[in-house]
C-alpha atoms as a PDB file:
ATOM      1  CA  UNK A   1     -15.343   9.084  10.035  1.00  0.00           C
ATOM      2  CA  UNK A   2     -12.526   7.816   7.666  1.00  0.00           C
ATOM      3  CA  UNK A   3     -10.065  10.454   6.980  1.00  0.00           C
ATOM      4  CA  UNK A   4      -9.992   9.395   3.337  1.00  0.00           C
ATOM      5  CA  UNK A   5      -8.216  12.546   1.978  1.00  0.00           C
ATOM      6  CA  UNK A   6      -5.438  12.384   4.244  1.00  0.00           C
ATOM      7  CA  UNK A   7      -5.126   8.551   3.382  1.00  0.00           C
ATOM      8  CA  UNK A   8      -4.836   9.405  -0.139  1.00  0.00           C
ATOM      9  CA  UNK A   9      -1.803  11.896   0.585  1.00  0.00           C
ATOM     10  CA  UNK A  10      -0.540   9.562   3.065  1.00  0.00           C
ATOM     11  CA  UNK A  11      -0.377   6.934   0.263  1.00  0.00           C
ATOM     12  CA  UNK A  12       1.198   9.365  -2.119  1.00  0.00           C
ATOM     13  CA  UNK A  13       3.945  10.207   0.494  1.00  0.00           C
ATOM     14  CA  UNK A  14       4.748   6.745   1.015  1.00  0.00           C
ATOM     15  CA  UNK A  15       5.301   6.169  -2.709  1.00  0.00           C
ATOM     16  CA  UNK A  16       7.657   9.314  -2.711  1.00  0.00           C
ATOM     17  CA  UNK A  17       9.605   7.893   0.358  1.00  0.00           C
ATOM     18  CA  UNK A  18       9.833   4.514  -1.429  1.00  0.00           C
ATOM     19  CA  UNK A  19      11.253   5.972  -4.585  1.00  0.00           C
ATOM     20  CA  UNK A  20      13.616   7.964  -2.493  1.00  0.00           C
ATOM     21  CA  UNK A  21      14.636   4.853  -0.678  1.00  0.00           C
ATOM     22  CA  UNK A  22      15.131   2.967  -4.037  1.00  0.00           C
ATOM     23  CA  UNK A  23      17.347   5.704  -5.240  1.00  0.00           C
ATOM     24  CA  UNK A  24      19.549   5.505  -2.163  1.00  0.00           C
ATOM     25  CA  UNK A  25      19.788   1.812  -2.156  1.00  0.00           C
ATOM     26  CA  UNK A  26      20.858   1.798  -6.086  1.00  0.00           C
ATOM     27  CA  UNK A  27      23.485   4.365  -5.387  1.00  0.00           C
ATOM     28  CA  UNK A  28      24.678   2.488  -2.463  1.00  0.00           C
ATOM     29  CA  UNK A  29      25.409  -0.463  -4.814  1.00  0.00           C
ATOM     30  CA  UNK A  30      27.054   1.466  -7.149  1.00  0.00           C
ATOM     31  CA  UNK A  31      29.234   3.153  -4.672  1.00  0.00           C
ATOM     32  CA  UNK A  32      29.891   0.016  -2.609  1.00  0.00           C
ATOM     33  CA  UNK A  33      28.675   1.899   0.549  1.00  0.00           C
ATOM     34  CA  UNK A  34      26.840  -0.241   2.928  1.00  0.00           C
ATOM     35  CA  UNK A  35      26.797   2.441   5.737  1.00  0.00           C
ATOM     36  CA  UNK A  36      27.269   6.196   5.319  1.00  0.00           C
ATOM     37  CA  UNK A  37      28.060   7.716   2.005  1.00  0.00           C
ATOM     38  CA  UNK A  38      31.656   6.462   1.520  1.00  0.00           C
ATOM     39  CA  UNK A  39      32.723   9.951   0.342  1.00  0.00           C
ATOM     40  CA  UNK A  40      30.271   9.585  -2.684  1.00  0.00           C
ATOM     41  CA  UNK A  41      28.661  13.067  -3.132  1.00  0.00           C
ATOM     42  CA  UNK A  42      25.805  11.612  -5.249  1.00  0.00           C
ATOM     43  CA  UNK A  43      24.856   9.264  -2.479  1.00  0.00           C
ATOM     44  CA  UNK A  44      25.177  11.863   0.279  1.00  0.00           C
ATOM     45  CA  UNK A  45      22.681  13.972  -1.657  1.00  0.00           C
ATOM     46  CA  UNK A  46      20.420  11.098  -2.193  1.00  0.00           C
ATOM     47  CA  UNK A  47      20.657  10.161   1.507  1.00  0.00           C
ATOM     48  CA  UNK A  48      19.734  13.933   2.476  1.00  0.00           C
ATOM     49  CA  UNK A  49      16.938  13.899   0.054  1.00  0.00           C
ATOM     50  CA  UNK A  50      15.450  10.954   1.442  1.00  0.00           C
ATOM     51  CA  UNK A  51      16.008  12.009   5.087  1.00  0.00           C
ATOM     52  CA  UNK A  52      14.578  15.494   4.478  1.00  0.00           C
ATOM     53  CA  UNK A  53      11.425  13.995   3.136  1.00  0.00           C
ATOM     54  CA  UNK A  54      11.099  11.775   6.248  1.00  0.00           C
ATOM     55  CA  UNK A  55      11.919  14.803   8.616  1.00  0.00           C
ATOM     56  CA  UNK A  56       8.944  16.868   7.293  1.00  0.00           C
ATOM     57  CA  UNK A  57       6.308  14.592   5.958  1.00  0.00           C
ATOM     58  CA  UNK A  58       5.071  13.118   9.252  1.00  0.00           C
ATOM     59  CA  UNK A  59       4.377  16.390  11.118  1.00  0.00           C
ATOM     60  CA  UNK A  60       2.882  17.808   7.881  1.00  0.00           C
ATOM     61  CA  UNK A  61       0.554  14.680   7.441  1.00  0.00           C
ATOM     62  CA  UNK A  62      -0.448  14.919  11.151  1.00  0.00           C
ATOM     63  CA  UNK A  63      -1.562  18.582  10.657  1.00  0.00           C
ATOM     64  CA  UNK A  64      -3.433  17.449   7.723  1.00  0.00           C
ATOM     65  CA  UNK A  65      -5.133  14.538   9.492  1.00  0.00           C
ATOM     66  CA  UNK A  66      -6.236  16.661  12.343  1.00  0.00           C
ATOM     67  CA  UNK A  67      -7.462  19.410   9.918  1.00  0.00           C
ATOM     68  CA  UNK A  68      -9.593  16.620   8.241  1.00  0.00           C
ATOM     69  CA  UNK A  69     -10.919  15.213  11.696  1.00  0.00           C
ATOM     70  CA  UNK A  70     -12.067  18.702  12.647  1.00  0.00           C
ATOM     71  CA  UNK A  71     -13.980  18.844   9.231  1.00  0.00           C
ATOM     72  CA  UNK A  72     -12.064  21.414   7.300  1.00  0.00           C
ATOM     73  CA  UNK A  73     -13.603  21.820   3.891  1.00  0.00           C
ATOM     74  CA  UNK A  74     -12.214  19.009   1.373  1.00  0.00           C
ATOM     75  CA  UNK A  75     -10.945  21.742  -0.956  1.00  0.00           C
ATOM     76  CA  UNK A  76      -8.538  23.037   1.479  1.00  0.00           C
ATOM     77  CA  UNK A  77      -7.290  19.596   2.584  1.00  0.00           C
ATOM     78  CA  UNK A  78      -6.597  18.861  -1.174  1.00  0.00           C
ATOM     79  CA  UNK A  79      -4.915  22.478  -1.574  1.00  0.00           C
ATOM     80  CA  UNK A  80      -2.812  21.632   1.516  1.00  0.00           C
ATOM     81  CA  UNK A  81      -1.905  18.046   0.791  1.00  0.00           C
ATOM     82  CA  UNK A  82      -1.037  18.865  -3.163  1.00  0.00           C
ATOM     83  CA  UNK A  83       1.021  21.666  -2.221  1.00  0.00           C
ATOM     84  CA  UNK A  84       2.924  19.510   0.364  1.00  0.00           C
ATOM     85  CA  UNK A  85       3.511  16.642  -1.728  1.00  0.00           C
ATOM     86  CA  UNK A  86       4.679  18.919  -4.702  1.00  0.00           C
ATOM     87  CA  UNK A  87       6.984  21.069  -2.528  1.00  0.00           C
ATOM     88  CA  UNK A  88       8.615  17.506  -1.256  1.00  0.00           C
ATOM     89  CA  UNK A  89       8.892  16.016  -4.646  1.00  0.00           C
ATOM     90  CA  UNK A  90      10.359  19.172  -5.950  1.00  0.00           C
ATOM     91  CA  UNK A  91      12.723  19.391  -3.015  1.00  0.00           C
ATOM     92  CA  UNK A  92      13.909  15.878  -3.556  1.00  0.00           C
ATOM     93  CA  UNK A  93      14.469  16.190  -7.174  1.00  0.00           C
ATOM     94  CA  UNK A  94      16.454  19.490  -6.713  1.00  0.00           C
ATOM     95  CA  UNK A  95      18.553  18.082  -3.877  1.00  0.00           C
ATOM     96  CA  UNK A  96      19.355  15.004  -5.659  1.00  0.00           C
ATOM     97  CA  UNK A  97      20.604  16.820  -8.788  1.00  0.00           C
ATOM     98  CA  UNK A  98      22.596  19.493  -6.946  1.00  0.00           C
ATOM     99  CA  UNK A  99      24.027  19.777  -3.533  1.00  0.00           C
ATOM    100  CA  UNK A 100      23.782  23.612  -3.723  1.00  0.00           C
ATOM    101  CA  UNK A 101      20.851  26.085  -4.070  1.00  0.00           C
ATOM    102  CA  UNK A 102      18.470  25.643  -7.023  1.00  0.00           C
ATOM    103  CA  UNK A 103      15.065  26.666  -8.248  1.00  0.00           C
ATOM    104  CA  UNK A 104      13.619  23.155  -7.706  1.00  0.00           C
ATOM    105  CA  UNK A 105      15.084  22.725  -4.148  1.00  0.00           C
ATOM    106  CA  UNK A 106      14.223  26.234  -3.170  1.00  0.00           C
ATOM    107  CA  UNK A 107      10.731  26.116  -4.648  1.00  0.00           C
ATOM    108  CA  UNK A 108      10.083  22.714  -2.952  1.00  0.00           C
ATOM    109  CA  UNK A 109      11.172  24.023   0.445  1.00  0.00           C
ATOM    110  CA  UNK A 110       9.001  27.169  -0.096  1.00  0.00           C
ATOM    111  CA  UNK A 111       5.851  25.030  -0.891  1.00  0.00           C
ATOM    112  CA  UNK A 112       6.522  22.771   1.813  1.00  0.00           C
ATOM    113  CA  UNK A 113       6.759  25.574   4.398  1.00  0.00           C
ATOM    114  CA  UNK A 114       3.816  27.449   2.986  1.00  0.00           C
ATOM    115  CA  UNK A 115       1.615  24.388   3.403  1.00  0.00           C
ATOM    116  CA  UNK A 116       2.847  23.550   6.844  1.00  0.00           C
ATOM    117  CA  UNK A 117       2.502  27.325   8.127  1.00  0.00           C
ATOM    118  CA  UNK A 118      -0.918  27.564   6.513  1.00  0.00           C
ATOM    119  CA  UNK A 119      -2.066  24.434   8.179  1.00  0.00           C
ATOM    120  CA  UNK A 120      -0.716  25.653  11.484  1.00  0.00           C
ATOM    121  CA  UNK A 121      -2.563  28.948  11.241  1.00  0.00           C
ATOM    122  CA  UNK A 122      -5.748  27.127  10.472  1.00  0.00           C
ATOM    123  CA  UNK A 123      -5.188  24.760  13.400  1.00  0.00           C
ATOM    124  CA  UNK A 124      -4.488  27.656  15.745  1.00  0.00           C
ATOM    125  CA  UNK A 125      -7.709  29.710  14.417  1.00  0.00           C
ATOM    126  CA  UNK A 126      -9.824  26.549  14.996  1.00  0.00           C
ATOM    127  CA  UNK A 127      -8.470  25.796  18.429  1.00  0.00           C
ATOM    128  CA  UNK A 128      -8.932  29.419  19.540  1.00  0.00           C
ATOM    129  CA  UNK A 129     -12.405  29.697  17.924  1.00  0.00           C
ATOM    130  CA  UNK A 130     -13.421  26.360  19.855  1.00  0.00           C
ATOM    131  CA  UNK A 131     -12.003  27.679  23.167  1.00  0.00           C
ATOM    132  CA  UNK A 132     -13.864  30.817  22.754  1.00  0.00           C
ATOM    133  CA  UNK A 133     -17.008  29.130  22.250  1.00  0.00           C
ATOM    134  CA  UNK A 134     -16.574  26.533  25.003  1.00  0.00           C
ATOM    135  CA  UNK A 135     -16.166  29.119  27.708  1.00  0.00           C
END
């Protein structure tokens, strides 16, 4: 079975990370900062927006993949995947615009955590149910 739904959200995640990468590169040129942020606050925020996406997306996409492999209903896979990607995009925009708390950043983090916790709960439930029936 080809995990096509996960592949779709993985492709979207790669596009998001590449856009964030391009944003960092463009600001590095403007700030003349080859390494680090050179004290440039805008560059520092863009670096963190990129890093934050790279920190959360791999584990969340792995969760989505395992859910797809254990044959969770496609609708739920799309709900989890869309919530995750929307959360990461909102967080990146919010963090890039302002270093402080803001509605986009906070909303993005809430959506990301909601998706990841929900996927973890479903994975735990499915695992426990499998163990109980395997005994």
